[in-house]
mmCIF file of C-alpha atoms in Angstrom:
data_model
loop_
_atom_site.group_PDB
_atom_site.id
_atom_site.type_symbol
_atom_site.label_atom_id
_atom_site.label_comp_id
_atom_site.label_asym_id
_atom_site.label_seq_id
_atom_site.Cartn_x
_atom_site.Cartn_y
_atom_site.Cartn_z
ATOM 1 C CA MET A 1 33.222 9.631 -22.818
ATOM 2 C CA ARG A 2 30.575 7.591 -21.014
ATOM 3 C CA MET A 3 31.937 4.643 -19.078
ATOM 4 C CA PRO A 4 29.750 1.515 -19.440
ATOM 5 C CA PHE A 5 29.762 0.965 -15.677
ATOM 6 C CA GLY A 6 28.997 4.614 -15.015
ATOM 7 C CA HIS A 7 25.558 5.817 -13.967
ATOM 8 C CA PRO A 8 23.563 8.583 -15.659
ATOM 9 C CA SER A 9 22.852 11.622 -13.530
ATOM 10 C CA LEU A 10 19.339 12.359 -12.340
ATOM 11 C CA ARG A 11 20.078 16.085 -12.304
ATOM 12 C CA PRO A 12 18.501 16.824 -15.713
ATOM 13 C CA TYR A 13 15.255 15.232 -14.512
ATOM 14 C CA LEU A 14 14.904 16.954 -11.146
ATOM 15 C CA PRO A 15 12.071 19.165 -12.493
ATOM 16 C CA TYR A 16 10.020 15.968 -12.848
ATOM 17 C CA ARG A 17 10.567 14.746 -9.303
ATOM 18 C CA GLN A 18 7.481 14.004 -7.290
ATOM 19 C CA ARG A 19 6.120 17.012 -5.443
ATOM 20 C CA PRO A 20 5.189 16.860 -1.751
ATOM 21 C CA MET A 21 1.618 15.758 -1.170
ATOM 22 C CA THR A 22 -0.906 18.530 -0.544
ATOM 23 C CA SER A 23 -4.149 16.548 -0.848
ATOM 24 C CA ASP A 24 -4.749 12.819 -1.146
ATOM 25 C CA LEU A 25 -8.106 12.651 -2.948
ATOM 26 C CA GLY A 26 -8.653 9.351 -1.216
ATOM 27 C CA VAL A 27 -5.575 7.424 -2.435
ATOM 28 C CA VAL A 28 -2.025 7.794 -1.103
ATOM 29 C CA ALA A 29 0.951 6.076 -2.764
ATOM 30 C CA HIS A 30 4.388 5.200 -1.433
ATOM 31 C CA PHE A 31 7.069 4.214 -3.954
ATOM 32 C CA LEU A 32 9.665 1.647 -2.821
ATOM 33 C CA GLY A 33 11.882 1.470 -5.877
ATOM 34 C CA THR A 34 11.631 -0.746 -8.981
ATOM 35 C CA SER A 35 7.860 -1.214 -9.454
ATOM 36 C CA SER A 36 6.918 -1.553 -5.783
ATOM 37 C CA VAL A 37 4.045 0.777 -4.889
ATOM 38 C CA LEU A 38 1.864 0.806 -1.780
ATOM 39 C CA LEU A 39 -1.615 2.223 -2.365
ATOM 40 C CA SER A 40 -3.927 3.110 0.499
ATOM 41 C CA ASP A 41 -7.234 4.937 0.906
ATOM 42 C CA GLY A 42 -7.067 5.091 4.688
ATOM 43 C CA GLU A 43 -9.160 1.942 5.061
ATOM 44 C CA THR A 44 -7.582 -0.579 2.693
ATOM 45 C CA SER A 45 -4.018 -0.996 1.446
ATOM 46 C CA VAL A 46 -2.682 -3.004 -1.486
ATOM 47 C CA LEU A 47 0.952 -3.434 -2.502
ATOM 48 C CA SER A 48 2.633 -4.242 -5.792
ATOM 49 C CA ASP A 49 5.725 -6.453 -5.433
ATOM 50 C CA GLY A 50 7.210 -5.028 -2.217
ATOM 51 C CA PHE A 51 10.812 -5.747 -3.288
ATOM 52 C CA VAL A 52 13.033 -4.216 -0.586
ATOM 53 C CA THR A 53 15.821 -6.773 -0.025
ATOM 54 C CA ARG A 54 17.667 -5.696 -3.195
ATOM 55 C CA PRO A 55 20.691 -8.072 -3.066
ATOM 56 C CA GLY A 56 23.930 -6.788 -4.600
ATOM 57 C CA VAL A 57 25.022 -7.534 -8.138
ATOM 58 C CA LEU A 58 27.728 -10.059 -7.198
ATOM 59 C CA ARG A 59 25.365 -12.095 -5.059
ATOM 60 C CA VAL A 60 22.755 -12.049 -7.826
ATOM 61 C CA ALA A 61 25.296 -13.045 -10.476
ATOM 62 C CA LEU A 62 27.355 -15.592 -8.554
ATOM 63 C CA GLY A 63 25.541 -16.615 -5.397
ATOM 64 C CA ARG A 64 22.162 -17.453 -3.968
ATOM 65 C CA ILE A 65 19.575 -14.991 -2.786
ATOM 66 C CA ALA A 66 16.817 -14.952 -0.203
ATOM 67 C CA PRO A 67 14.436 -12.363 1.202
ATOM 68 C CA ASP A 68 15.617 -10.355 4.199
ATOM 69 C CA ARG A 69 12.686 -10.599 6.585
ATOM 70 C CA SER A 70 14.127 -7.918 8.872
ATOM 71 C CA LEU A 71 14.142 -5.404 6.007
ATOM 72 C CA VAL A 72 10.521 -6.180 5.203
ATOM 73 C CA ARG A 73 9.563 -5.747 8.861
ATOM 74 C CA ALA A 74 11.473 -2.443 9.021
ATOM 75 C CA THR A 75 9.636 -1.234 5.913
ATOM 76 C CA ILE A 76 6.278 -2.196 7.392
ATOM 77 C CA ASP A 77 7.162 -0.239 10.522
ATOM 78 C CA ARG A 78 8.478 2.783 8.630
ATOM 79 C CA LEU A 79 5.350 3.019 6.479
ATOM 80 C CA ARG A 80 3.122 2.301 9.490
ATOM 81 C CA VAL A 81 1.331 -0.444 7.622
ATOM 82 C CA LYS A 82 -1.267 -1.573 10.128
ATOM 83 C CA SER A 83 -3.047 -3.901 7.732
ATOM 84 C CA LEU A 84 -2.500 -5.036 4.155
ATOM 85 C CA ALA A 85 -5.176 -6.686 2.050
ATOM 86 C CA ALA A 86 -3.122 -7.928 -0.892
ATOM 87 C CA VAL A 87 0.377 -8.176 -2.342
ATOM 88 C CA ILE A 88 0.242 -8.431 -6.124
ATOM 89 C CA CYS A 89 3.177 -9.468 -8.294
ATOM 90 C CA ALA A 90 3.603 -8.021 -11.776
ATOM 91 C CA HIS A 91 5.488 -11.217 -12.610
ATOM 92 C CA SER A 92 7.664 -13.683 -10.735
ATOM 93 C CA HIS A 93 11.247 -12.456 -11.241
ATOM 94 C CA TYR A 94 13.107 -11.940 -7.991
ATOM 95 C CA ASP A 95 12.967 -8.132 -8.292
ATOM 96 C CA HIS A 96 9.188 -8.447 -8.059
ATOM 97 C CA ALA A 97 8.425 -11.623 -6.107
ATOM 98 C CA LEU A 98 11.392 -12.203 -3.773
ATOM 99 C CA ASP A 99 9.911 -10.401 -0.773
ATOM 100 C CA ALA A 100 6.209 -10.605 -1.621
ATOM 101 C CA PRO A 101 5.598 -13.813 0.389
ATOM 102 C CA VAL A 102 7.207 -12.233 3.457
ATOM 103 C CA TRP A 103 4.815 -9.291 3.258
ATOM 104 C CA ALA A 104 1.947 -11.773 3.110
ATOM 105 C CA LEU A 105 3.262 -13.696 6.107
ATOM 106 C CA GLU A 106 3.933 -10.565 8.164
ATOM 107 C CA THR A 107 0.603 -8.865 7.464
ATOM 108 C CA GLY A 108 -1.853 -11.628 6.642
ATOM 109 C CA ALA A 109 -2.304 -10.235 3.124
ATOM 110 C CA GLU A 110 -3.268 -12.401 0.167
ATOM 111 C CA LEU A 111 -0.453 -13.085 -2.297
ATOM 112 C CA VAL A 112 -1.952 -12.551 -5.741
ATOM 113 C CA GLY A 113 -0.530 -13.395 -9.143
ATOM 114 C CA SER A 114 0.289 -16.262 -11.472
ATOM 115 C CA PRO A 115 0.798 -19.961 -10.675
ATOM 116 C CA SER A 116 4.528 -19.150 -10.580
ATOM 117 C CA THR A 117 3.981 -16.503 -7.912
ATOM 118 C CA ALA A 118 1.915 -19.001 -5.922
ATOM 119 C CA ASN A 119 4.869 -21.419 -5.989
ATOM 120 C CA VAL A 120 7.179 -18.654 -4.797
ATOM 121 C CA GLY A 121 4.767 -18.166 -1.904
ATOM 122 C CA ARG A 122 4.578 -21.896 -1.147
ATOM 123 C CA GLY A 123 8.364 -22.062 -0.919
ATOM 124 C CA LEU A 124 8.251 -19.667 2.032
ATOM 125 C CA GLY A 125 5.268 -21.277 3.705
ATOM 126 C CA VAL A 126 2.452 -18.953 2.699
ATOM 127 C CA PRO A 127 -0.729 -20.945 3.438
ATOM 128 C CA GLU A 128 -2.928 -21.993 0.557
ATOM 129 C CA SER A 129 -5.752 -19.875 1.973
ATOM 130 C CA SER A 130 -3.599 -16.782 1.358
ATOM 131 C CA LEU A 131 -2.680 -17.622 -2.255
ATOM 132 C CA ARG A 132 -4.817 -16.343 -5.103
ATOM 133 C CA VAL A 133 -4.068 -17.206 -8.744
ATOM 134 C CA VAL A 134 -5.705 -14.899 -11.273
ATOM 135 C CA ALA A 135 -6.545 -15.254 -14.942
ATOM 136 C CA ASP A 136 -6.420 -12.704 -17.738
ATOM 137 C CA GLY A 137 -9.236 -10.198 -17.298
ATOM 138 C CA GLU A 138 -10.119 -11.339 -13.773
ATOM 139 C CA THR A 139 -11.083 -8.682 -11.210
ATOM 140 C CA VAL A 140 -10.553 -9.086 -7.483
ATOM 141 C CA SER A 141 -11.784 -6.592 -4.903
ATOM 142 C CA TYR A 142 -10.347 -5.377 -1.615
ATOM 143 C CA GLY A 143 -12.325 -2.690 0.159
ATOM 144 C CA ARG A 144 -12.994 0.017 -2.408
ATOM 145 C CA PHE A 145 -10.175 -1.164 -4.675
ATOM 146 C CA ASP A 146 -11.069 -3.314 -7.704
ATOM 147 C CA LEU A 147 -7.974 -4.860 -9.313
ATOM 148 C CA THR A 148 -8.221 -6.199 -12.871
ATOM 149 C CA PHE A 149 -5.339 -8.370 -14.051
ATOM 150 C CA LEU A 150 -4.504 -8.166 -17.755
ATOM 151 C CA ASP A 151 -1.947 -10.417 -19.408
ATOM 152 C CA SER A 152 0.972 -8.377 -20.674
ATOM 153 C CA ALA A 153 4.541 -9.042 -21.825
ATOM 154 C CA HIS A 154 7.918 -8.786 -20.152
ATOM 155 C CA SER A 155 10.304 -6.204 -21.546
ATOM 156 C CA PRO A 156 12.535 -7.424 -24.397
ATOM 157 C CA GLY A 157 15.545 -9.417 -23.288
ATOM 158 C CA ASP A 158 13.934 -11.499 -20.521
ATOM 159 C CA HIS A 159 16.868 -13.188 -18.727
ATOM 160 C CA TYR A 160 14.755 -15.699 -16.803
ATOM 161 C CA PRO A 161 11.859 -16.835 -19.015
ATOM 162 C CA GLY A 162 9.657 -19.748 -18.145
ATOM 163 C CA THR A 163 7.591 -20.716 -15.136
ATOM 164 C CA VAL A 164 8.155 -21.702 -11.503
ATOM 165 C CA ASP A 165 6.625 -25.179 -11.425
ATOM 166 C CA GLN A 166 7.264 -26.234 -7.831
ATOM 167 C CA PRO A 167 7.631 -24.463 -4.481
ATOM 168 C CA LEU A 168 10.705 -22.228 -4.640
ATOM 169 C CA VAL A 169 12.646 -22.516 -1.399
ATOM 170 C CA PRO A 170 15.304 -19.821 -0.915
ATOM 171 C CA PRO A 171 18.196 -19.329 -0.889
ATOM 172 C CA ALA A 172 18.355 -20.060 -4.596
ATOM 173 C CA ARG A 173 19.917 -18.735 -7.763
ATOM 174 C CA ALA A 174 18.296 -15.564 -9.065
ATOM 175 C CA GLY A 175 17.286 -17.425 -12.212
ATOM 176 C CA ALA A 176 15.004 -19.693 -10.187
ATOM 177 C CA TRP A 177 12.520 -16.818 -10.016
ATOM 178 C CA ARG A 178 11.258 -17.287 -13.567
ATOM 179 C CA THR A 179 8.861 -14.877 -15.241
ATOM 180 C CA GLY A 180 5.585 -16.759 -15.136
ATOM 181 C CA THR A 181 2.759 -14.553 -16.363
ATOM 182 C CA ALA A 182 3.417 -10.821 -16.711
ATOM 183 C CA TYR A 183 0.461 -8.650 -15.735
ATOM 184 C CA SER A 184 -0.682 -5.102 -16.211
ATOM 185 C CA VAL A 185 -2.970 -4.332 -13.262
ATOM 186 C CA LEU A 186 -5.794 -1.798 -13.484
ATOM 187 C CA VAL A 187 -6.676 -0.469 -10.040
ATOM 188 C CA ALA A 188 -10.127 1.114 -9.939
ATOM 189 C CA HIS A 189 -11.165 3.213 -6.951
ATOM 190 C CA PRO A 190 -14.089 5.630 -6.548
ATOM 191 C CA THR A 191 -11.594 8.503 -6.729
ATOM 192 C CA GLY A 192 -9.890 7.380 -9.939
ATOM 193 C CA ARG A 193 -8.185 4.657 -11.933
ATOM 194 C CA ILE A 194 -4.503 3.728 -11.732
ATOM 195 C CA LEU A 195 -2.701 1.338 -14.068
ATOM 196 C CA LEU A 196 0.314 -0.514 -12.671
ATOM 197 C CA HIS A 197 2.345 -1.428 -15.744
ATOM 198 C CA ALA A 198 5.717 -2.670 -14.536
ATOM 199 C CA SER A 199 7.350 -4.116 -17.655
ATOM 200 C CA ALA A 200 8.280 -1.996 -20.647
ATOM 201 C CA ASN A 201 6.377 -4.023 -23.208
ATOM 202 C CA PHE A 202 2.796 -4.553 -24.330
ATOM 203 C CA ARG A 203 0.273 -6.812 -25.969
ATOM 204 C CA PRO A 204 -1.132 -4.956 -28.983
ATOM 205 C CA GLY A 205 -4.607 -3.671 -28.269
ATOM 206 C CA ALA A 206 -4.790 -5.173 -24.767
ATOM 207 C CA LEU A 207 -5.404 -1.827 -23.042
ATOM 208 C CA ARG A 208 -7.796 -0.240 -25.524
ATOM 209 C CA GLY A 209 -11.086 0.420 -23.819
ATOM 210 C CA ARG A 210 -9.384 0.277 -20.399
ATOM 211 C CA PRO A 211 -9.283 3.923 -19.281
ATOM 212 C CA ALA A 212 -6.876 5.051 -16.574
ATOM 213 C CA ASP A 213 -6.131 8.437 -15.055
ATOM 214 C CA VAL A 214 -2.583 7.577 -13.995
ATOM 215 C CA VAL A 215 -0.101 4.992 -15.256
ATOM 216 C CA TYR A 216 2.833 3.740 -13.219
ATOM 217 C CA LEU A 217 4.900 3.092 -16.323
ATOM 218 C CA GLY A 218 7.843 0.702 -16.314
ATOM 219 C CA ILE A 219 10.723 2.060 -18.374
ATOM 220 C CA GLY A 220 13.410 -0.518 -17.603
ATOM 221 C CA ASN A 221 15.465 -1.458 -20.667
ATOM 222 C CA LEU A 222 13.716 1.128 -22.865
ATOM 223 C CA GLY A 223 17.020 2.914 -23.396
ATOM 224 C CA LYS A 224 18.227 -0.129 -25.345
ATOM 225 C CA GLN A 225 15.171 -0.248 -27.617
ATOM 226 C CA SER A 226 14.475 1.574 -30.847
ATOM 227 C CA THR A 227 12.684 4.889 -31.090
ATOM 228 C CA GLU A 228 9.843 3.139 -32.891
ATOM 229 C CA PHE A 229 9.450 0.576 -30.109
ATOM 230 C CA LEU A 230 9.270 3.275 -27.455
ATOM 231 C CA ARG A 231 6.716 5.273 -29.454
ATOM 232 C CA THR A 232 4.537 2.213 -29.941
ATOM 233 C CA TYR A 233 4.870 1.306 -26.275
ATOM 234 C CA TRP A 234 3.714 4.787 -25.264
ATOM 235 C CA ASP A 235 0.780 4.666 -27.660
ATOM 236 C CA GLU A 236 -0.291 1.158 -26.572
ATOM 237 C CA VAL A 237 -0.145 1.913 -22.846
ATOM 238 C CA VAL A 238 -0.415 5.638 -22.158
ATOM 239 C CA ALA A 239 -2.341 6.935 -25.161
ATOM 240 C CA ALA A 240 -4.603 3.859 -25.258
ATOM 241 C CA THR A 241 -5.741 4.396 -21.665
ATOM 242 C CA GLY A 242 -6.068 8.182 -21.980
ATOM 243 C CA ALA A 243 -3.872 8.674 -18.911
ATOM 244 C CA ARG A 244 -3.159 12.230 -17.862
ATOM 245 C CA ARG A 245 -0.212 11.432 -15.623
ATOM 246 C CA VAL A 246 2.660 8.976 -15.957
ATOM 247 C CA VAL A 247 4.751 7.974 -12.949
ATOM 248 C CA LEU A 248 8.015 6.432 -14.127
ATOM 249 C CA VAL A 249 9.048 3.206 -12.397
ATOM 250 C CA HIS A 250 11.571 0.398 -12.785
ATOM 251 C CA TRP A 251 14.404 2.740 -13.805
ATOM 252 C CA ASP A 252 16.494 2.553 -10.644
ATOM 253 C CA ASP A 253 19.566 0.459 -9.886
ATOM 254 C CA PHE A 254 17.965 -2.257 -7.781
ATOM 255 C CA PHE A 255 21.335 -3.709 -6.767
ATOM 256 C CA VAL A 256 21.615 -0.807 -4.291
ATOM 257 C CA GLY A 257 19.653 -0.764 -1.042
ATOM 258 C CA LEU A 258 16.825 1.629 -0.271
ATOM 259 C CA HIS A 259 18.886 3.211 2.517
ATOM 260 C CA ARG A 260 20.698 5.120 -0.257
ATOM 261 C CA PRO A 261 19.235 7.596 -2.769
ATOM 262 C CA LEU A 262 17.982 6.005 -5.971
ATOM 263 C CA ARG A 263 20.191 6.162 -9.016
ATOM 264 C CA PRO A 264 19.589 4.975 -12.576
ATOM 265 C CA MET A 265 20.915 1.693 -13.874
ATOM 266 C CA PRO A 266 24.469 1.836 -15.282
ATOM 267 C CA TYR A 267 24.824 2.514 -18.978
ATOM 268 C CA PHE A 268 25.729 -1.066 -19.866
ATOM 269 C CA LEU A 269 22.325 -2.226 -18.625
ATOM 270 C CA ASP A 270 20.127 0.695 -19.676
ATOM 271 C CA ASP A 271 20.248 4.346 -20.734
ATOM 272 C CA ILE A 272 17.711 6.559 -18.993
ATOM 273 C CA ASP A 273 18.955 9.572 -20.982
ATOM 274 C CA ALA A 274 17.988 7.903 -24.245
ATOM 275 C CA THR A 275 14.635 6.919 -22.769
ATOM 276 C CA MET A 276 13.812 10.409 -21.513
ATOM 277 C CA SER A 277 14.908 12.116 -24.719
ATOM 278 C CA ARG A 278 12.274 10.115 -26.606
ATOM 279 C CA LEU A 279 9.582 9.845 -23.942
ATOM 280 C CA LEU A 280 9.281 13.487 -22.880
ATOM 281 C CA PRO A 281 8.344 14.767 -26.373
ATOM 282 C CA LEU A 282 5.554 12.170 -26.493
ATOM 283 C CA ALA A 283 4.295 13.370 -23.118
ATOM 284 C CA ARG A 284 4.295 16.981 -24.327
ATOM 285 C CA ARG A 285 2.504 15.944 -27.502
ATOM 286 C CA ASP A 286 -0.293 14.334 -25.508
ATOM 287 C CA GLY A 287 -0.407 16.803 -22.613
ATOM 288 C CA VAL A 288 0.619 14.140 -20.075
ATOM 289 C CA ASP A 289 2.221 15.033 -16.753
ATOM 290 C CA VAL A 290 5.466 13.066 -16.117
ATOM 291 C CA VAL A 291 6.552 12.301 -12.565
ATOM 292 C CA LEU A 292 9.762 10.767 -11.233
ATOM 293 C CA PRO A 293 8.750 9.234 -7.883
ATOM 294 C CA VAL A 294 10.696 9.625 -4.650
ATOM 295 C CA THR A 295 11.131 6.671 -2.315
ATOM 296 C CA TRP A 296 9.301 6.756 1.016
ATOM 297 C CA GLN A 297 7.656 10.129 0.301
ATOM 298 C CA PRO A 298 3.852 9.903 0.266
ATOM 299 C CA SER A 299 2.225 11.088 -2.925
ATOM 300 C CA ALA A 300 -1.305 11.671 -4.197
ATOM 301 C CA PRO A 301 -1.181 10.237 -7.730
ATOM 302 C CA LEU A 302 -4.760 11.251 -8.574
ATOM 303 C CA ALA A 303 -4.526 14.830 -7.254
ATOM 304 C CA ASP A 304 -4.344 17.891 -9.516
ATOM 305 C CA LEU A 305 -4.442 15.983 -12.782
ATOM 306 C CA PRO A 306 -3.871 18.109 -15.905
#
């Protein structure tokens, strides 16, 4: 019998774990749990979310949370981030935007996202010159990276809907980090196109005509959705872009720190087994490579595409 507070095992999915990097083809990725991904081409680096504080479940449920600046600094040192052009937030929940302003302050990067994300940045003192608010369809460029922001939708069951309408000064309740705008971000580089799609939902037709080679696909909460929803989600994001590789993100228990191996969310919050049992046949149907990323390990997402 499965206990609701028990965690699914990753053992059945070890064959899908990210392989060690053999060639970078110009873009190297580091996965930092949830939907945090650092992309670099050796000259320019951009980061999605950068959530590394990962406060425990009791503090999130009952207390107040704040970014841990020392953890962000340690991550910068571990990844040898010498410069960072931009930190982009998929939306403004704390598991995406809590630490993003600290990355901007520590590296001089622009903090890019919705008006809500800008107010999260203001609450920690990010200067106005380092805040960039983007609209649906807008493209911003950093080095050889062109980032196009496309309005998307948060996964079903959004616990903190709404917007952040004034500077958010931590510590604060987790619910203060409201959704704002949810984005799907298309990252175009001369060596290929990567879609960062953090939330397991979609706007019908929004990604048609937006080709991508690789999708970082959020699967959080998919295990609680219907088979039909998952199939439509796959078709609207993966099939619509023609992606040949899917890197699964936002499946891990983000109440546990990155100093420990990643584990899936407990059954009462999600069911990765149900997700994988429905998702893998769709990947086989479409000839799409599925990858389960490994924290800290460098990867070459565009290399050796099927």
